[in-house]
Short mmCIF file of C-alpha atoms in Angstrom, two decimals:
data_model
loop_
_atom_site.label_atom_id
_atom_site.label_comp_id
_atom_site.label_asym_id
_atom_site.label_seq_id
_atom_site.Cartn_x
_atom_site.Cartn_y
_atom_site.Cartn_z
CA UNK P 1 107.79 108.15 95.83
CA UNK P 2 109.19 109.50 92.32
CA UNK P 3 107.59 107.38 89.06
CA UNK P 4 110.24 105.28 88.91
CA UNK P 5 112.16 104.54 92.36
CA UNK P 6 115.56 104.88 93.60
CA UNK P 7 117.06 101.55 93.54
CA UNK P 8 120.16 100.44 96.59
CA UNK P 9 121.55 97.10 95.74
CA UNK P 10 123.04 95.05 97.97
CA UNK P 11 124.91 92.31 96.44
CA UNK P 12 128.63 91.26 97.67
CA UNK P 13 129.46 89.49 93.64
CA UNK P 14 130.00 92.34 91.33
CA UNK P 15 128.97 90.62 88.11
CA UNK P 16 125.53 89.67 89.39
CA UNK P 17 125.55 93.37 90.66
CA UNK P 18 126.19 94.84 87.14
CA UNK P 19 123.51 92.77 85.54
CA UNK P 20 121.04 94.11 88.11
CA UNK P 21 122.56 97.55 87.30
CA UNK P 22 121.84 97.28 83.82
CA UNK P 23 118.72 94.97 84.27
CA UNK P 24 117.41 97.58 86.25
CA UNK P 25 118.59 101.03 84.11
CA UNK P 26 116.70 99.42 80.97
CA UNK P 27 113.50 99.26 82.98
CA UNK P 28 113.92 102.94 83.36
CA UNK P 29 114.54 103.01 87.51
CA UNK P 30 117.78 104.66 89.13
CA UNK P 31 120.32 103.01 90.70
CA UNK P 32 121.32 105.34 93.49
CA UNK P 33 124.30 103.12 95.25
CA UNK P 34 125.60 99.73 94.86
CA UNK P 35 126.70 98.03 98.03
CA UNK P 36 129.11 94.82 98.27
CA UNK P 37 128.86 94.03 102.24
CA UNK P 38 127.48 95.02 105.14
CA UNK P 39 129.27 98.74 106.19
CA UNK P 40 128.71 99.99 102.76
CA UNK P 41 125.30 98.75 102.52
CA UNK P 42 124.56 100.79 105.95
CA UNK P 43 125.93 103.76 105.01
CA UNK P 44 123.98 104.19 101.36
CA UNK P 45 120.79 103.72 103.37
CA UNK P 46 121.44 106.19 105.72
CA UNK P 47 123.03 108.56 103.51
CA UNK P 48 121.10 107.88 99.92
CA UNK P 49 117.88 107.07 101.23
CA UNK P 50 116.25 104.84 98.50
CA UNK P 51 112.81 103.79 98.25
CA UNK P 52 113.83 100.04 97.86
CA UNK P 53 116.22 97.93 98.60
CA UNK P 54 117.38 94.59 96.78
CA UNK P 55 119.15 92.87 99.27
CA UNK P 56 121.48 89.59 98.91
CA UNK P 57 120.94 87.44 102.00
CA UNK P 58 124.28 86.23 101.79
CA UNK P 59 126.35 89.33 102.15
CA UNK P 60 130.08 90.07 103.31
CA UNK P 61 130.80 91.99 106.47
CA UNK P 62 129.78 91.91 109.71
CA UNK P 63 126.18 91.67 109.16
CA UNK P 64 124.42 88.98 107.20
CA UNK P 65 121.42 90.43 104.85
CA UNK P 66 119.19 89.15 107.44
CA UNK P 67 120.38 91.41 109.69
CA UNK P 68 120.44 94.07 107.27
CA UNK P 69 116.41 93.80 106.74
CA UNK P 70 116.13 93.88 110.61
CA UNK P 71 117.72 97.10 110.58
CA UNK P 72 115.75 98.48 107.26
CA UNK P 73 112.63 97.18 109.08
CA UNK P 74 113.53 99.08 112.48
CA UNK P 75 114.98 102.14 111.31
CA UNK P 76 113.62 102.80 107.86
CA UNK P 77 110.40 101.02 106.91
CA UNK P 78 111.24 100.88 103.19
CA UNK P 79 110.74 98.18 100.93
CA UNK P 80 113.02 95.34 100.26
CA UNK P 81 113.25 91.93 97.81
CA UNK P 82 116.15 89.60 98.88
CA UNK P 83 118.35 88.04 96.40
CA UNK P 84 118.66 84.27 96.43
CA UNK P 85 119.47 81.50 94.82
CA UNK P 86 118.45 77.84 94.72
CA UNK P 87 120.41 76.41 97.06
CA UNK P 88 119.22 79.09 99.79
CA UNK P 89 115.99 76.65 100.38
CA UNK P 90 116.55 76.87 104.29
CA UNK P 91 117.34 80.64 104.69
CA UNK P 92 114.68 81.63 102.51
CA UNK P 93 112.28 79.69 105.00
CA UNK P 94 114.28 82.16 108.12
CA UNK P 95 113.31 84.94 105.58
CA UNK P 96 109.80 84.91 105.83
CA UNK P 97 109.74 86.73 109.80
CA UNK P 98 111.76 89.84 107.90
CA UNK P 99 108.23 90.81 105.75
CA UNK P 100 110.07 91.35 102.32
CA UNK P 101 108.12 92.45 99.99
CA UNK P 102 109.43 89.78 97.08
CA UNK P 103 112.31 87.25 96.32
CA UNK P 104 114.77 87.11 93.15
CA UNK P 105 116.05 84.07 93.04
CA UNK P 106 119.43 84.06 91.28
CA UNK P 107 120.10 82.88 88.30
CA UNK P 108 117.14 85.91 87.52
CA UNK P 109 116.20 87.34 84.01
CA UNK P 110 114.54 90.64 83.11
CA UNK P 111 111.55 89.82 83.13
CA UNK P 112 112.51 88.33 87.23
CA UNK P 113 113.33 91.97 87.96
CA UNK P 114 110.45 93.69 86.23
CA UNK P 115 107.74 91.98 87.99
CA UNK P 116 109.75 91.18 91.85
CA UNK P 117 109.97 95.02 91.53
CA UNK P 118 106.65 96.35 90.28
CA UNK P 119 104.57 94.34 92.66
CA UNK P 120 106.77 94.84 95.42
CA UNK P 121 106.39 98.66 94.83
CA UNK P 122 102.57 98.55 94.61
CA UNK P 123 102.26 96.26 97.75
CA UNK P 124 104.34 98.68 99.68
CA UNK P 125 102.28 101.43 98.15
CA UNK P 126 99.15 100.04 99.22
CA UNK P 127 100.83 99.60 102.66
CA UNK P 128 101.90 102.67 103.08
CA UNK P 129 98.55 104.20 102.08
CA UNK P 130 96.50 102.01 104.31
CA UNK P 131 98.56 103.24 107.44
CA UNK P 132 98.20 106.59 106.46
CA UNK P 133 94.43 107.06 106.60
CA UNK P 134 92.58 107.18 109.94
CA UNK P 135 89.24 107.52 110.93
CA UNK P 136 89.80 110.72 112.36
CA UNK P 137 91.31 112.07 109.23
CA UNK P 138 87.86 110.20 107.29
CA UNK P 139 85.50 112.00 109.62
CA UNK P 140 86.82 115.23 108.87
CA UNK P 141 85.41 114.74 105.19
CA UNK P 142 82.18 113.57 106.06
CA UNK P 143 78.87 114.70 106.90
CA UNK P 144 78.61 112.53 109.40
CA UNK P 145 80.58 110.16 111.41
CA UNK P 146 82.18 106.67 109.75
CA UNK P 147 81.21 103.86 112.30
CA UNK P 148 84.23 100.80 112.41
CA UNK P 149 82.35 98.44 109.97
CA UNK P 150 82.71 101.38 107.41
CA UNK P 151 85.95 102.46 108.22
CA UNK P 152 87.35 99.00 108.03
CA UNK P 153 85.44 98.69 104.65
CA UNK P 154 87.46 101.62 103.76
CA UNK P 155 90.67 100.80 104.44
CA UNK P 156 90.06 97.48 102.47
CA UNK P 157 89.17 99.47 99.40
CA UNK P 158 92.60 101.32 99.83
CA UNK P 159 94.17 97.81 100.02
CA UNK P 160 92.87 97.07 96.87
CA UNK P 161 89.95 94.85 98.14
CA UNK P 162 86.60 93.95 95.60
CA UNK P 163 83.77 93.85 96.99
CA UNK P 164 83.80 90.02 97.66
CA UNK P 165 87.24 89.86 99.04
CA UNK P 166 86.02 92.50 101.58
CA UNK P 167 83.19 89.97 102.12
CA UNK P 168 85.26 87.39 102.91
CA UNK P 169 87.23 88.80 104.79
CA UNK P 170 84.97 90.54 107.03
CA UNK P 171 82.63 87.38 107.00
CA UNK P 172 79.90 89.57 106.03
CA UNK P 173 77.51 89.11 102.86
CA UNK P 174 78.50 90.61 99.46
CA UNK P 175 74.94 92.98 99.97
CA UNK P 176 76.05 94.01 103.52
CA UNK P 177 79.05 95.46 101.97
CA UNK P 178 76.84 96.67 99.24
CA UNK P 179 74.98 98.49 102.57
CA UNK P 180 78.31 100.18 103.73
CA UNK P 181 79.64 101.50 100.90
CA UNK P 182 76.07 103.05 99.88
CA UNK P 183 76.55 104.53 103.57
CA UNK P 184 79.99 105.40 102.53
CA UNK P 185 79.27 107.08 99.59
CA UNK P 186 76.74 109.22 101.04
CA UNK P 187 78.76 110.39 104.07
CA UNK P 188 82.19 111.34 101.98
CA UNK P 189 80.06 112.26 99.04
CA UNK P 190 81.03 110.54 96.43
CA UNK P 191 79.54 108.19 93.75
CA UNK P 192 82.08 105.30 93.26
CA UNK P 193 85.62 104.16 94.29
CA UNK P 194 87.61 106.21 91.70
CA UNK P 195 85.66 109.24 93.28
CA UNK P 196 86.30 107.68 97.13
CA UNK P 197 90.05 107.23 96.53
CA UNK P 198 90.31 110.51 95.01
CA UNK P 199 89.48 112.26 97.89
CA UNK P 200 91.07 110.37 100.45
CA UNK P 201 93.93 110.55 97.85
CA UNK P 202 93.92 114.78 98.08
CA UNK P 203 93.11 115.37 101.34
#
């Protein structure tokens, strides 16, 4: 993903779609297409391929925005935030099944956009980075193999995870994770996280 991401909008009122435009320019990100129903917005994905999406749920055309996310989720498995506003209380709650990755709720200021977009980049980052490391892929780097209590330790780490979340989570002591990643450590090498993430990271 390039250091600051290709932006699609999807927003069927052209002044709030401007504002985003320039909302979005001044944060340094570039806005690849700007789509005011449903056919246009299906096209730019296919044809522009963006790494995120912000995506009115109320949207002219044949296909709502909910519809729209069905298809990102399907077809593309890119990022999206859906635009809202106040009075979209009961569609925001038919959302939540589509997995966006963030909600600007309309009227939205800068400093809306700036955050809805950061995190929902570093979430999908995170995502996408779990998914892409397996235990085969792991055991290739080590000197011997991962068992699935380190693995999963692992892929928390790439989630972002402290060592107390992964506790929790796991419903294992803080010093039994302490246990792993000393295992960990040894098998891949390494001497800390920065190091662990590094080489998963360049592999």
């Amino acid at each position: 993903m390039p250091d600051k991401a290709h932006i699609l909008i999807v927003e069927n009122e052209p002044s709030i779609a401007q504002e985003l435009i320039f909302n979005l320019q001044s944060l340094g990100y570039k806005v690849i297409g700007m789509a005011y129903d449903s056919e246009s917005a299906l096209g730019m994905l296919s044809n522009k391929k963006p790494d995120i999406v912000l995506l009115d749920v109320n949207i002219k055309g044949g296909k709502d925005g909910l519809a729209i996310a069905k298809i990102i989720n399907e077809k593309y498995n890119i990022p999206f935030i859906f635009l809202t506003t106040h009075s979209d209380g009961e569609v925001m709650g038919r959302t939540k099944d589509m997995r966006p990755y963030g909600y600007i709720v309309k009227p939205f200021n800068n400093e809306d956009i700036k955050h809805s977009v950061a995190i929902a980049l570093a979430n999908y980052s995170m995502d996408y980075a779990k998914e892409e490391v397996s235990k085969e892929m792991l055991n290739k780097l080590c000197q011997t193999p991962l068992n699935d209590k380190e693995f999963q330790v692992i892929l928390d780490i790439v989630a972002g995870s402290g060592t107390s979340d992964i506790a929790n989570k796991n419903f294992i002591s803080i010093n039994t994770v302490k246990y792993h990643l000393k295992n960990i450590y040894q098998k891949l090498e390494v001497s800390d996280r920065t190091e662990l993430l590094t080489k998963i990271g360049s592999d």
